[in-house]
Structure formats: C-alpha cells, structure tokens
XYZ file of C-alpha atoms in Angstrom:
762
model
C 0.000 0.000 0.000
C 1.239 3.454 -0.862
C 2.114 5.731 1.978
C -0.533 8.485 2.090
C 2.156 11.126 2.414
C 3.593 10.306 -1.022
C 1.880 11.640 -4.160
C 1.447 8.721 -6.567
C 1.131 10.848 -9.691
C 4.895 11.491 -9.485
C 5.649 7.763 -9.724
C 5.920 5.570 -12.779
C 4.866 1.964 -13.008
C 8.483 0.884 -12.512
C 8.750 2.587 -9.141
C 8.410 0.362 -6.059
C 5.530 0.869 -3.677
C 6.648 1.588 -0.150
C 4.673 0.486 2.845
C 7.063 2.259 5.236
C 5.562 5.495 6.547
C 7.662 8.615 6.121
C 8.849 10.484 9.184
C 8.093 14.157 9.683
C 11.474 15.274 8.406
C 11.257 12.978 5.385
C 7.809 14.361 4.522
C 9.212 17.897 4.657
C 12.224 16.985 2.536
C 10.145 15.218 -0.102
C 7.703 18.133 -0.076
C 10.531 20.623 -0.611
C 11.837 18.732 -3.628
C 8.324 18.296 -5.040
C 7.741 22.025 -4.775
C 10.982 22.730 -6.652
C 10.262 20.274 -9.465
C 6.617 21.394 -9.730
C 7.706 25.023 -10.232
C 11.226 24.828 -11.711
C 11.168 28.201 -13.491
C 10.012 30.028 -10.351
C 12.634 28.194 -8.266
C 15.450 29.106 -10.647
C 14.190 32.704 -10.879
C 14.339 33.077 -7.092
C 17.905 31.763 -7.038
C 18.803 34.069 -9.938
C 17.611 37.075 -7.907
C 19.633 35.911 -4.909
C 22.715 35.530 -7.097
C 22.260 39.055 -8.484
C 22.046 40.378 -4.934
C 25.134 38.378 -4.003
C 27.097 39.754 -6.944
C 26.095 43.286 -5.943
C 27.187 42.576 -2.366
C 30.502 41.149 -3.534
C 31.214 44.333 -5.453
C 30.599 46.429 -2.347
C 32.504 44.296 0.153
C 35.538 46.556 -0.023
C 33.626 49.472 1.506
C 32.871 47.545 4.697
C 35.717 45.035 5.057
C 38.493 46.157 7.384
C 41.801 44.703 8.519
C 41.932 46.772 11.706
C 39.953 45.611 14.713
C 38.822 46.626 18.138
C 40.308 44.793 21.070
C 38.268 42.076 22.797
C 35.538 43.443 25.038
C 36.866 44.145 28.515
C 40.518 44.036 27.426
C 43.081 46.724 28.164
C 43.284 47.781 24.514
C 39.485 48.178 24.273
C 39.594 50.358 27.398
C 42.225 52.558 25.736
C 40.005 52.836 22.639
C 37.122 53.992 24.819
C 39.303 56.555 26.608
C 40.641 57.928 23.339
C 37.147 58.226 21.882
C 35.728 60.060 24.914
C 38.680 62.125 26.119
C 41.226 62.359 23.267
C 39.187 62.724 20.054
C 42.169 64.085 18.104
C 44.049 60.838 18.779
C 41.335 58.534 17.405
C 41.252 59.899 13.861
C 42.877 57.700 11.237
C 45.964 58.909 9.415
C 48.141 58.041 6.465
C 51.704 58.795 5.404
C 52.934 59.972 2.034
C 56.592 58.977 1.713
C 58.783 60.754 -0.821
C 62.088 59.332 -2.056
C 64.264 61.880 -3.806
C 67.852 60.589 -4.275
C 70.174 63.489 -4.797
C 67.322 65.975 -4.977
C 66.038 68.709 -2.723
C 62.302 69.055 -3.191
C 61.098 72.609 -3.750
C 58.569 74.237 -1.416
C 56.275 74.762 -4.390
C 55.853 70.989 -4.796
C 55.011 70.523 -1.114
C 52.414 73.289 -1.392
C 50.873 71.672 -4.481
C 50.791 68.346 -2.685
C 49.181 69.875 0.388
C 46.520 71.665 -1.663
C 45.704 68.528 -3.634
C 45.342 66.368 -0.531
C 43.365 68.918 1.491
C 40.837 69.143 -1.350
C 39.735 65.567 -0.531
C 36.582 65.810 1.601
C 37.652 63.262 4.232
C 41.048 64.903 4.887
C 41.351 67.007 8.035
C 44.965 68.220 7.975
C 48.136 67.726 5.955
C 51.393 68.162 7.889
C 54.537 68.752 5.821
C 58.016 67.397 6.743
C 59.134 70.584 8.527
C 56.025 70.442 10.723
C 56.769 66.822 11.680
C 60.380 67.412 12.708
C 62.509 64.259 12.861
C 59.539 62.132 11.865
C 59.154 64.152 8.676
C 62.825 64.027 7.670
C 63.697 60.337 7.762
C 67.064 60.851 6.093
C 68.787 62.658 3.293
C 66.707 60.854 0.690
C 63.298 60.307 2.320
C 60.696 62.694 3.697
C 57.195 62.096 5.044
C 53.904 63.987 4.827
C 51.214 63.121 7.378
C 47.518 63.082 6.439
C 44.890 63.069 9.184
C 41.212 62.426 8.554
C 38.057 63.894 10.009
C 36.352 60.676 11.026
C 36.531 56.907 11.183
C 35.644 54.476 9.743
C 36.543 55.412 6.184
C 35.584 53.853 2.860
C 39.051 52.679 1.890
C 37.986 51.560 -1.611
C 37.216 55.144 -2.590
C 39.572 57.139 -0.372
C 42.894 55.401 -1.056
C 42.636 55.516 -4.884
C 41.547 59.163 -4.641
C 44.539 60.070 -2.459
C 46.890 58.339 -4.877
C 45.354 60.266 -7.771
C 45.853 63.524 -5.872
C 49.500 62.684 -5.149
C 50.066 62.053 -8.841
C 48.226 65.270 -9.718
C 50.696 67.226 -7.555
C 53.308 66.373 -10.233
C 56.298 65.107 -8.226
C 59.601 66.167 -9.813
C 61.295 63.710 -12.150
C 63.179 61.037 -10.198
C 60.969 61.279 -7.107
C 59.194 58.095 -5.988
C 56.085 58.223 -3.821
C 54.320 55.686 -1.601
C 51.073 56.122 0.298
C 51.122 53.920 3.386
C 49.501 53.655 6.803
C 46.758 51.469 8.260
C 44.084 52.500 5.774
C 46.415 52.048 2.797
C 47.666 48.664 4.026
C 44.071 47.555 4.579
C 43.053 48.655 1.074
C 46.035 47.006 -0.625
C 45.486 43.849 1.405
C 41.811 43.731 0.462
C 42.318 44.335 -3.267
C 45.216 41.886 -3.463
C 43.438 39.129 -1.530
C 40.271 39.632 -3.595
C 42.252 39.273 -6.819
C 44.072 36.197 -5.500
C 40.816 34.581 -4.334
C 39.329 35.119 -7.792
C 42.418 33.594 -9.393
C 42.500 30.489 -7.231
C 38.730 30.021 -7.554
C 39.114 29.796 -11.322
C 42.015 27.367 -11.017
C 40.137 25.287 -8.459
C 36.937 25.136 -10.517
C 38.869 24.116 -13.631
C 40.701 21.339 -11.796
C 37.421 20.254 -10.174
C 35.795 19.941 -13.591
C 38.324 17.321 -14.672
C 37.818 15.340 -11.470
C 34.024 15.561 -11.812
C 34.291 14.299 -15.370
C 36.208 11.313 -14.035
C 33.735 10.697 -11.202
C 30.532 11.050 -13.277
C 31.771 10.270 -16.770
C 29.667 12.987 -18.397
C 29.559 16.752 -18.951
C 26.080 17.444 -17.576
C 26.450 15.777 -14.155
C 29.994 17.178 -13.906
C 28.855 20.755 -14.501
C 25.959 20.662 -12.009
C 28.137 20.737 -8.834
C 30.301 23.506 -10.309
C 27.261 25.650 -11.105
C 25.915 25.007 -7.616
C 29.266 25.910 -6.018
C 29.454 29.198 -7.934
C 25.871 30.000 -6.892
C 26.569 29.332 -3.205
C 29.742 31.441 -3.390
C 27.936 34.451 -4.880
C 25.078 34.415 -2.354
C 27.439 33.769 0.590
C 29.476 36.837 -0.334
C 26.264 38.875 -0.375
C 25.437 37.642 3.132
C 28.982 38.495 4.256
C 28.508 42.027 2.945
C 25.335 42.394 5.048
C 27.091 41.026 8.140
C 30.015 43.401 7.613
C 27.660 46.318 8.216
C 27.040 45.049 11.751
C 30.302 43.288 12.710
C 33.983 44.002 12.146
C 34.839 41.849 9.145
C 38.244 41.233 7.563
C 39.657 39.649 4.432
C 40.087 36.499 6.541
C 36.277 36.249 6.694
C 36.205 36.677 2.926
C 38.758 33.898 2.506
C 36.851 31.546 4.826
C 33.633 32.239 2.920
C 35.278 31.422 -0.415
C 36.780 28.157 0.854
C 33.639 26.934 2.613
C 31.216 27.993 -0.142
C 33.139 26.177 -2.855
C 33.765 23.131 -0.667
C 30.155 22.573 0.410
C 28.574 24.092 -2.692
C 30.288 21.346 -4.740
C 30.256 18.576 -2.131
C 26.520 18.529 -1.361
C 25.368 18.334 -5.016
C 28.009 15.673 -5.631
C 26.441 13.353 -3.038
C 22.923 14.155 -4.224
C 23.682 13.445 -7.883
C 25.486 10.222 -6.980
C 22.368 8.960 -5.147
C 20.088 10.178 -7.943
C 22.063 8.204 -10.502
C 21.857 5.103 -8.313
C 18.075 5.364 -8.307
C 17.869 6.030 -12.046
C 20.133 3.046 -12.708
C 17.511 0.874 -10.968
C 14.923 1.997 -13.520
C 13.111 4.526 -11.342
C 11.275 7.494 -12.790
C 12.996 10.856 -12.488
C 10.492 12.254 -9.975
C 10.633 9.198 -7.768
C 14.446 9.173 -7.945
C 14.551 12.837 -6.885
C 12.266 12.084 -3.938
C 14.433 9.153 -2.851
C 17.490 11.371 -3.198
C 15.885 13.899 -0.838
C 14.637 11.231 1.600
C 18.014 9.524 1.963
C 20.993 11.682 0.993
C 19.146 14.933 1.620
C 18.303 13.774 5.123
C 21.897 12.704 5.814
C 23.239 16.035 4.559
C 20.659 17.884 6.648
C 21.949 16.039 9.682
C 25.622 16.688 8.955
C 24.881 20.306 8.040
C 22.933 20.735 11.273
C 25.911 19.443 13.225
C 28.215 21.915 11.475
C 25.808 24.804 12.066
C 25.612 23.886 15.744
C 29.405 23.840 15.888
C 29.517 27.263 14.214
C 27.015 28.566 16.761
C 29.430 27.497 19.498
C 32.183 29.437 17.709
C 29.934 32.511 17.608
C 29.888 32.605 21.404
C 33.411 34.078 21.238
C 33.358 37.575 19.728
C 37.054 37.993 18.927
C 38.603 39.479 15.773
C 35.793 38.739 13.339
C 35.008 35.283 14.724
C 31.302 35.995 15.168
C 30.557 37.074 11.566
C 32.705 34.153 10.387
C 30.587 31.741 12.426
C 27.294 33.276 11.290
C 28.352 33.262 7.649
C 29.638 29.689 7.945
C 26.210 28.614 9.198
C 24.527 30.522 6.374
C 26.851 28.909 3.812
C 26.015 25.411 5.098
C 22.290 26.159 4.908
C 22.669 27.670 1.423
C 24.607 24.658 0.153
C 21.888 22.319 1.370
C 19.058 24.443 -0.046
C 20.792 24.675 -3.418
C 21.165 20.895 -3.520
C 17.512 20.400 -2.493
C 15.833 23.009 -4.713
C 18.059 24.524 -7.395
C 19.535 21.205 -8.450
C 16.204 19.292 -8.863
C 14.588 22.289 -10.604
C 17.432 22.575 -13.113
C 17.427 18.830 -13.802
C 13.637 18.771 -14.327
C 13.779 21.839 -16.575
C 16.478 20.216 -18.709
C 14.411 17.013 -18.744
C 11.653 18.870 -20.590
C 14.008 19.385 -23.524
C 16.319 16.410 -23.155
C 15.989 13.117 -21.329
C 17.463 13.492 -17.834
C 18.202 9.757 -17.671
C 20.388 10.180 -20.723
C 21.996 13.420 -19.518
C 22.934 11.981 -16.129
C 24.299 8.639 -17.283
C 27.967 7.848 -17.933
C 28.990 9.121 -21.357
C 32.502 7.746 -21.111
C 33.336 4.096 -20.739
C 33.607 3.459 -17.055
C 34.137 0.154 -15.357
C 31.970 -0.597 -12.354
C 34.381 -0.780 -9.417
C 32.037 -1.927 -6.625
C 33.661 -5.368 -6.599
C 37.110 -3.823 -6.241
C 35.905 -1.579 -3.416
C 34.371 -4.554 -1.667
C 37.613 -6.492 -2.028
C 39.632 -3.593 -0.618
C 37.373 -3.073 2.402
C 37.282 -6.830 3.056
C 41.074 -6.859 3.340
C 40.962 -3.939 5.806
C 38.368 -5.534 8.091
C 40.179 -8.869 7.919
C 43.144 -7.367 9.823
C 41.598 -4.491 11.777
C 44.039 -4.233 14.688
C 47.268 -3.808 12.630
C 45.494 -1.352 10.316
C 44.128 0.661 13.239
C 47.475 0.808 15.046
C 49.339 1.725 11.863
C 46.960 4.611 11.146
C 47.144 5.945 14.699
C 50.971 5.809 14.757
C 51.250 7.593 11.404
C 48.739 10.328 12.261
C 50.196 10.728 15.744
C 53.671 11.272 14.296
C 52.366 13.997 11.973
C 50.580 15.682 14.892
C 53.660 15.932 17.150
C 54.728 19.409 15.854
C 51.343 20.806 16.962
C 52.593 20.842 20.553
C 55.477 23.153 19.556
C 53.382 25.590 17.530
C 53.642 29.360 17.939
C 50.895 31.732 16.823
C 50.735 35.308 15.631
C 48.455 37.378 13.406
C 50.418 39.727 11.129
C 48.866 42.235 8.739
C 51.548 44.446 7.170
C 54.074 41.659 6.670
C 51.476 39.463 4.962
C 50.975 41.591 1.871
C 53.485 41.267 -0.998
C 56.417 43.661 -0.940
C 55.525 44.864 -4.450
C 52.375 46.669 -3.243
C 52.652 50.412 -2.679
C 51.800 50.438 1.023
C 54.294 47.607 1.688
C 56.942 49.518 -0.245
C 56.322 52.478 2.039
C 56.705 50.254 5.107
C 60.021 49.013 3.671
C 61.251 52.611 3.357
C 60.217 53.331 6.928
C 61.992 50.164 8.054
C 65.237 51.363 6.467
C 65.084 54.322 8.845
C 63.875 52.240 11.823
C 60.461 53.940 11.638
C 57.941 51.269 10.489
C 55.992 51.712 13.703
C 54.890 55.166 12.540
C 52.052 53.612 10.544
C 50.540 52.012 13.650
C 51.976 53.332 16.937
C 51.453 51.927 20.412
C 49.242 54.244 22.465
C 49.461 54.472 26.252
C 47.048 56.492 28.408
C 48.449 57.764 31.712
C 45.613 58.573 34.162
C 46.326 60.558 37.328
C 42.725 60.758 38.529
C 43.399 64.322 39.734
C 42.227 67.586 38.180
C 45.255 69.247 36.531
C 47.217 66.219 37.704
C 49.286 66.108 34.508
C 50.654 69.599 35.300
C 52.052 68.546 38.672
C 55.869 69.086 38.666
C 56.486 65.693 40.279
C 54.358 64.001 37.614
C 56.143 65.837 34.778
C 59.578 64.975 36.195
C 58.759 61.276 36.475
C 57.079 61.283 33.044
C 60.271 62.741 31.572
C 62.266 59.884 33.185
C 59.882 57.356 31.664
C 60.076 58.922 28.199
C 63.883 59.137 28.394
C 64.079 55.466 29.357
C 61.836 54.453 26.457
C 63.822 56.544 23.981
C 66.956 54.649 24.987
C 65.286 51.329 24.149
C 66.470 50.267 20.652
C 63.063 48.701 20.025
C 61.443 52.149 20.174
C 61.958 54.626 17.322
C 60.186 57.635 18.832
C 57.947 58.731 21.693
C 55.492 61.623 21.430
C 54.438 62.990 24.813
C 53.631 66.219 26.616
C 57.301 66.423 27.701
C 58.800 65.555 24.293
C 56.574 67.408 21.840
C 59.555 69.558 20.813
C 63.108 68.209 20.514
C 64.574 71.637 21.237
C 62.707 72.084 24.549
C 64.234 71.028 27.861
C 62.108 69.650 30.689
C 62.487 72.946 32.573
C 61.197 74.933 29.582
C 58.251 72.555 29.108
C 57.357 72.770 32.800
C 57.437 76.550 32.639
C 54.817 76.476 29.878
C 52.585 74.082 31.844
C 52.853 76.092 35.070
C 51.472 79.151 33.302
C 47.649 78.877 32.942
C 47.768 81.236 29.954
C 50.217 79.150 27.896
C 49.431 75.559 28.921
C 46.287 75.465 26.738
C 48.310 75.709 23.523
C 50.966 73.112 24.376
C 50.630 69.466 23.247
C 46.858 69.919 23.065
C 45.914 66.541 21.473
C 47.880 64.660 24.153
C 45.995 66.012 27.210
C 42.306 65.553 28.113
C 41.743 69.209 28.934
C 37.963 68.919 28.537
C 38.014 66.353 31.381
C 40.126 68.495 33.714
C 43.621 67.540 32.494
C 43.563 64.311 34.479
C 45.292 62.153 31.846
C 47.786 62.291 29.003
C 48.712 60.105 26.054
C 52.044 58.618 25.009
C 52.394 57.795 21.302
C 55.136 55.156 20.924
C 56.424 54.110 17.491
C 58.254 50.747 17.491
C 61.417 50.461 15.397
C 60.134 47.135 14.034
C 57.105 46.343 11.896
C 53.916 46.993 13.882
C 52.748 43.385 13.451
C 56.106 41.755 14.135
C 56.902 39.410 16.994
C 59.285 42.069 18.325
C 56.405 44.564 18.579
C 54.373 41.980 20.485
C 57.203 41.429 22.965
C 57.576 45.215 23.329
C 53.888 45.558 24.270
C 54.224 42.765 26.818
C 57.358 44.369 28.311
C 55.727 47.807 28.531
C 52.732 46.295 30.311
C 54.639 43.894 32.518
C 57.885 45.738 33.376
C 58.396 49.320 32.184
C 55.082 50.967 33.065
C 54.523 49.177 36.406
C 57.955 50.420 37.538
C 56.921 54.047 36.895
C 53.215 53.898 37.817
C 53.974 54.306 41.544
C 56.201 57.413 41.276
C 53.750 58.895 38.738
C 50.833 58.131 41.053
C 48.951 57.120 37.931
C 47.472 54.151 36.086
C 48.922 53.360 32.658
C 46.942 51.437 30.025
C 48.404 50.262 26.711
C 46.452 50.190 23.435
C 46.978 50.489 19.703
C 46.979 47.779 17.042
C 49.914 45.876 18.542
C 48.231 45.744 21.935
C 44.979 44.644 20.292
C 46.755 41.733 18.623
C 48.214 40.707 21.980
C 44.777 40.909 23.613
C 43.174 38.992 20.739
C 45.853 36.308 21.024
C 45.260 36.002 24.776
C 41.478 35.987 24.335
C 41.766 33.191 21.782
C 43.883 31.103 24.128
C 41.417 31.608 26.965
C 38.318 30.963 24.851
C 39.579 27.990 22.837
C 39.102 25.274 25.542
C 35.546 26.433 26.285
C 34.704 26.804 22.596
C 36.060 23.346 21.720
C 34.425 21.727 24.741
C 31.036 23.231 23.913
C 31.581 22.289 20.281
C 32.261 18.638 21.025
C 29.376 18.409 23.503
C 26.824 19.769 21.020
C 28.181 17.646 18.164
C 28.181 14.538 20.344
C 24.564 15.010 21.411
C 23.348 15.626 17.865
C 25.215 12.629 16.479
C 23.957 10.432 19.294
C 20.413 11.350 18.299
C 21.102 10.782 14.608
C 23.046 7.519 14.878
C 21.160 6.126 17.910
C 24.435 5.269 19.594
C 26.564 6.595 22.427
C 29.814 5.184 21.003
C 29.672 6.285 17.352
C 29.510 10.054 18.193
C 32.680 9.806 20.312
C 34.417 7.886 17.555
C 33.219 10.442 14.985
C 34.596 13.382 16.981
C 37.974 11.686 17.463
C 38.313 10.563 13.843
C 37.386 14.057 12.639
C 40.060 15.570 14.880
C 42.844 13.266 13.690
C 43.225 14.648 10.132
C 42.991 18.205 11.467
C 45.778 17.606 13.994
C 47.938 15.832 11.408
C 47.423 18.578 8.820
C 48.182 21.282 11.351
C 51.370 19.434 12.249
C 52.415 19.609 8.581
C 51.650 23.358 8.562
C 53.925 23.863 11.587
C 56.713 21.928 9.838
C 56.448 24.039 6.675
C 55.524 27.541 7.841
C 57.081 27.617 11.311
C 60.109 25.354 10.868
C 60.606 25.979 7.146
C 60.689 22.353 6.034
C 59.955 22.372 2.297
C 58.563 25.930 2.355
C 60.481 26.829 -0.808
C 58.776 24.031 -2.732
C 55.455 25.891 -2.580
C 56.926 29.392 -2.775
C 56.253 30.092 0.902
C 58.309 31.862 3.562
C 58.845 30.426 7.032
C 58.090 33.195 9.545
C 58.690 31.185 12.711
C 54.994 31.115 13.582
C 51.604 29.945 12.329
C 48.741 32.303 11.570
C 46.405 32.690 14.530
C 43.325 31.880 12.468
C 44.591 28.766 10.722
C 43.261 26.395 13.444
C 39.868 28.132 13.401
C 39.528 27.891 9.621
C 40.724 24.282 9.717
C 38.174 23.366 12.372
C 35.330 25.143 10.583
C 35.949 23.875 7.051
C 37.253 20.399 7.900
C 34.541 19.679 10.423
C 31.958 20.622 7.809
C 33.477 18.293 5.218
C 34.485 15.485 7.579
C 31.023 15.447 9.088
C 29.524 14.957 5.625
C 31.755 11.957 5.009
C 31.232 10.585 8.514
C 27.443 10.838 8.416
C 27.206 9.466 4.866
C 29.317 6.402 5.702
C 27.936 5.741 9.194
C 24.340 6.199 8.041
C 24.885 3.587 5.344
C 26.625 1.255 7.810
C 23.815 1.721 10.354
C 21.215 1.037 7.667
C 22.984 -2.210 6.695
C 23.421 -3.237 10.339
C 19.716 -2.697 11.083
C 18.886 -5.046 8.224
C 21.438 -7.812 8.876
C 22.650 -7.430 12.470
C 26.152 -8.335 11.219
C 28.596 -5.542 12.099
C 31.470 -6.745 9.885
C 29.234 -7.184 6.832
C 27.558 -3.820 7.530
C 30.962 -2.092 7.530
C 31.937 -3.733 4.234
C 28.618 -2.847 2.611
C 28.509 0.726 3.932
C 32.054 1.658 2.909
C 31.698 -0.119 -0.445
C 28.609 1.909 -1.371
C 29.995 5.261 -0.190
C 33.768 4.925 -0.587
C 33.964 5.834 -4.259
C 31.735 8.897 -3.838
C 33.654 10.045 -0.746
C 36.985 9.620 -2.518
C 35.651 11.451 -5.579
C 34.401 14.296 -3.410
C 37.757 14.470 -1.666
C 39.583 14.676 -4.991
C 37.332 17.550 -6.058
C 37.914 19.424 -2.816
C 41.622 18.684 -3.055
C 41.551 20.438 -6.438
C 39.839 23.462 -4.877
C 42.172 23.630 -1.880
C 45.398 22.912 -3.763
C 44.641 25.894 -6.017
C 45.294 28.142 -3.005
C 48.952 27.110 -3.123
C 49.209 29.175 -6.323
C 48.193 32.369 -4.487
C 50.670 35.182 -3.915
C 49.572 35.554 -0.304
C 51.068 33.744 2.679
C 47.846 33.098 4.578
C 46.167 31.589 1.503
C 49.131 29.267 0.950
C 48.995 28.214 4.586
C 45.261 27.537 4.471
C 45.584 25.774 1.111
C 48.298 23.434 2.380
C 46.452 22.718 5.632
C 43.161 21.900 3.916
C 44.788 19.885 1.114
C 46.720 17.683 3.535
C 43.722 17.325 5.848
C 41.262 16.328 3.123
C 43.760 13.873 1.621
C 44.329 12.216 5.009
C 40.637 12.305 5.879
C 39.373 10.661 2.693
C 42.061 7.987 2.489
C 43.676 7.019 5.783
C 40.762 7.954 8.048
C 37.670 7.001 6.016
C 39.012 4.011 4.078
C 41.353 2.501 6.670
C 40.937 3.790 10.216
C 37.129 4.067 10.260
C 36.301 0.528 9.050
C 39.085 -0.970 11.183
C 37.821 0.844 14.304
C 34.234 -0.195 13.563
C 35.255 -3.862 13.358
C 37.373 -3.672 16.536
C 34.463 -2.154 18.492
C 32.007 -4.664 17.070
C 28.447 -4.472 18.397
C 29.565 -1.860 20.920
C 29.342 0.640 18.031
C 25.560 0.587 18.386
C 25.337 0.669 22.172
C 23.157 3.293 23.794
C 22.121 3.682 27.451
C 18.479 2.996 26.632
C 18.938 -0.133 24.556
C 22.238 -1.626 25.741
C 24.243 -3.668 23.260
C-alpha cells in the first residue's frame, strides 16, 4: 500500500511501492523537492535574484571590510580605545603617510604646497602636515621625507579614499626622479583587500577548472559534472552577499572573505556531488525521475541535513566568542552550510527537471565515457581492511600521531603588514620606513596615563617622572620615537616645558591633542612608534614588556594608572582571548556535536568515535603546517616563507571547514553502515557494505575538494598558501587514511559496541 504522504502521480509503473511510513522530516524533505520540481522556473528565478544580490554585495565588500579591529571586550586595549574616543578625540582619527624618495634631490617648497593643496581638497582629509612640521619624523634621512595626512572621522571607505589620495599625489606632479608611496593602516588595509580579492578570484578559477576534470572522471559525463560547479558558484555568490550584510554590523576582515570562499566552494560542490550520486543510483535501478529525486531527498538529503545541522551547531558554538571577526565568520559559515543544502535540495532538482523537458534526464545523467563498475574492487579492498583491523588501526594511529607531534610546539601570531606582498605600494612604504627604523609610525602603540586628579598632569612631580619614563623608552632600541607632553619639541628642555605648563595662559596651547583638557587635564597620552614592523613578533614582545615591566615600575612614582592600546596591543589581547576561549569553545563544540550525532546515529559510542576521527586529520594537517611555515621544512617548494609562527586563524579555519566536510563523510558512511546493520545485524558485513557503497563517492568528493584547496597554493599571499596546504593535507588524510582505513578498522574492533546506547544496551 502506498504511503498516504507520497503523491502517486509522481511515480511511474516501474517505481516500487513503499509500505514504510515517512517520518516528519522525510515528509518535509520530499515536499521541498516536489515544490521545486513542480515550479522549476520560479525556483530558478528566485535563485537568480539571490545571485544578483550576491554579486552586488561582492562588489561592495571593499567598503565595509576592514583589517583593523577593536580589542576584545573588557581588554586593556578596548579600554584605551574607549578613553581615546571620549577624552582624546584628536588621537582617534585615522591617518596616512605619504613617503617621498628623492635621491640626490632637494624638493622645492612649491611641490610641497601643491601636494598639500591637492590632498586637502579631498573631503575626508582634516589636515596635511609637511616634513618641517613633523620634525625628525618628517625628515627620515637625506633621501626620504614624510607627509602626514589626518582624517576627520573613522571608519573610512578605503575603496574610494585610497585611490583618490593616490590620484591627488600624482596630480601634484612630483619632480622627475621622485618616488612616492602612500602607506599607513588605511592604505595597508586597502592594498590587502584588493590583493586578496584578486588572489581569491584567481584560485577560484584554477580550483573550478581542476574540479571539472575530477568531476568528469567521477561522473563520466559533462552534464552531471557541470551541475556541482554551477551550484558551487551559486553558493559562493550568495554567501558573499550575506557576508557584505554582516560586515555592516560586525567588524569583518579579508580572513572572513577567505573563509567564505573556501567553505562555499567546498560545500557548494560537495553537497550536489552526493545528491547526484544517489540520484544516478536510483535512475540506474529503472526509477522514474520524480521518484528518484524524492528518494534522493529522503536519503541523501536527510543525511546532509543532519551533517549540516551538526556543522551549524558547531559554528554557533564558535559565535559565542566575539574575537577578531570570529562571530561574523561563524554566522556566515552557518549561512553557507544552509545555502549549500538548499541549493542541492531546490536549485539542483529544478534545473534537472527543466532540462528534462528538452532532453531526457536519464540520458543526460548517465555515464557518457566508458567506465568500469568498481564496486567489486571496493568490496575487495574493504574486506582486506576488516580482515586485519588491529594492525590497520594501530598503523593509522601511529602515522597520524607522528604527523601531529609538531602541533605541541606551535607558535601563533596574526600579522597584517608583513602578509601583503612587498611589491604593493603600502608595503613599499613600510620598507622605506623600516630602512630608517620607523615602520611603527604607521601604527603606533598608544598608552594612556591617568592621574585621577584635576590638573594632575601639570604637577611638577608628575612631569619629572614622566620625563624619566620617556627618556628610558627613547633609549630602548626597540622604540623609534615617543610623542608625549614632555617631548613634543626636541629643542625644549624639561624645565622649559614645565614653565609652559605652570602658566595657565600658555598651557592650553601646548601638546593639546595629548591632554584631556575637557576632562580636567587628568590624563595624558604617550604615542610610541616601534622600530620594528607593527605586526612583528618584536612589537608583540615590546607591548608585553611595557605592560609587565616598564610601566609598572613608573606607575607608583607617577601616582597614575597606565593602560596600553593600539593595534599591537589589540593583537596581543586577541591572542590572549583566543587562548582563553579555545578550551571552552572546543568543549562546547564537542558536547553539542556529540549530542546531535547520538540522536542521529542512535548510539553513544559512534559520536565519540566520529569526533575523534574528525580531529585526527585536522591535527595531522596542522602538524604539517607547523613543519612548513614555522620550521621551514619544504617551504620553498610551494613558494612560501617560514616566519617562525603559524597564523592565529589557521586552526579556526581548519576546524570550521574540515569539520563541515568530515562530518559529511562521517554521516554518509555511518548512516549507510547503520542502515545495513539494522537489516542484517552483522557488524562486519555492515561495515563492508557501507564503505563499499559510499567509498567511491567520498573519494571522488575528496579529490574535487583537493583540487579546490590545492589551487590556493598558487596564491601570492602567505595566509592563503597556509590555508591551502592545511586543507589539502587534511582532506587527503581524511578521505584515504581515516575514512578508508581507520574508520572501518575501528568499527570492526568495536564490534556491536558501536551501536550501544544507554536505553537499549548492546
């Protein structure tokens, strides 16, 4: 008897009648597919509108993406940001530097005036300070001078402002032989964004092209091979549109953009791959197209819904930590998973049905190239694995454990300036500053000294001790310069400065931006420029020393509290916040995943095994990343540079992307094994049958994703190379060693305990 929830007019005479009632979720899934295939043109039109919106959002990402961040809430750097915003408004405005290289030339005053007029005509510009007004910071040497640009407000639309400033510099007509470079935080952010965007586009094209060849091998025909690629491109476009919306509410960086690209292509191709594979299985049995689509939704669609739900739950756990763009990354990751599933459940069936009206879908989806059925070979391979499960299991664990050893020696940092290629204009400017030990000028450390007393900063004892502190810092080779209320002029002695501050009629015009006069002159600001790159490890150590040694030693004599902020301090606080949040985030992650999998697989053992087996390829891949990018082993082979550390966000991206993919593979294989076990009650035979039916599809999907991830090794951007290597190694290990060797061996070793649950026992 037909189930009343299934519409019989979609079935042909060759379709089997099912007397098994559909569950609530299955009814919804079948209903969703039926709606898509009943109205294919409307379904495709809706997706077309979403894609158009996504393309528009992608084009406007640059206006909202930033590579500068606030410190974690409650951190010392965030407190400094709040103090600057409320009490030192002149210190919060963004700025940029125009560097001028003029070997053997002395630039005329007329050029500087032209340059100043051109720059001040830009609406966002507040002031332009020429080299003579900047003193030693304006004259970096005989061949290099600097012009400082300050802006009226933040944030700024870097995609419009930076190109406009560069046009104005060119319009000032620098003398022949003079080289210019616009640098600073806003310029570095713009160059980083445009370069990363171009590199992402390049590697996406390479990855899609390589994926096409693999899909042709897996499916043996052009039509089924193109469907996952079209779906992946669709998911990518809409995901970028969602990221653009999120960027209006959360601080979002190019790292979020990179994560979106990787995840959208991975799942946007992976989900349709599994769906089409199941659809072709049903069609090969002689089913009608509509019935085959419904079975595809009821089985594979349900499994992907489960794995996607697990990934979305894991992303929700990641969103609990609002550090350095992690929250928008988690939200967008969840949206990308949902989009990938919806595309596979609606867009894909609608497109297939629409093509069926003109051509026969059975013919379009079949193998067009001669392909030998390899099920017997897969069965033979899996049989050999389960015949000797203990040696296979131990061998896999030893190999993966050896690769994971470097993880325990990993060092993390999150650079910005040093990441972008040296050929870019802002990086060239940083290189010039570095030659004169002034790279910290583009992003100085900011310290707020709070006395808590009205006119406390004018106290002679305070000024004397502040002068000692500034003198000590100036003697530190790691510090290029210190701007303070006692060092605002190089030609002023402490006695002369104190005389100005003691006089109520002159103190108001001295070092005005550095004192919170509107709040009663209770605090002052120190602007400290490191002699190393602002995102270097040396700058990080300097921040830690200022906080832990230098400032505490002077806080008592100053009778003041000293807080350290600025981009370097924010990176330190972000790093510390990550370390503190990671155990809680991972623990919550594993708990939620375990509970969901226990519900799905009706077992207390399989979820634990799934979590551990999903972690193994991630740990092994991260160990390889440490070897290459921290230790330098083989870095030259992929055109990479060993910096002595690993990017702070590599583990997060690995966990997000790999857990999404690994969970697909895990759920697909375990669901098939569980289905076979429920029918036969024979664990060994269920493992052989489950892996045999899913192994080829999983390996094909892994090869496709390997093509996508390996393309990132061709990028001219260190972070993309690092992510590409990590994901490529992880997916290769996951789909071969873990899924084809370790998983079946572990299942056989555990035996019937795999299916144990507290309610049912063994």
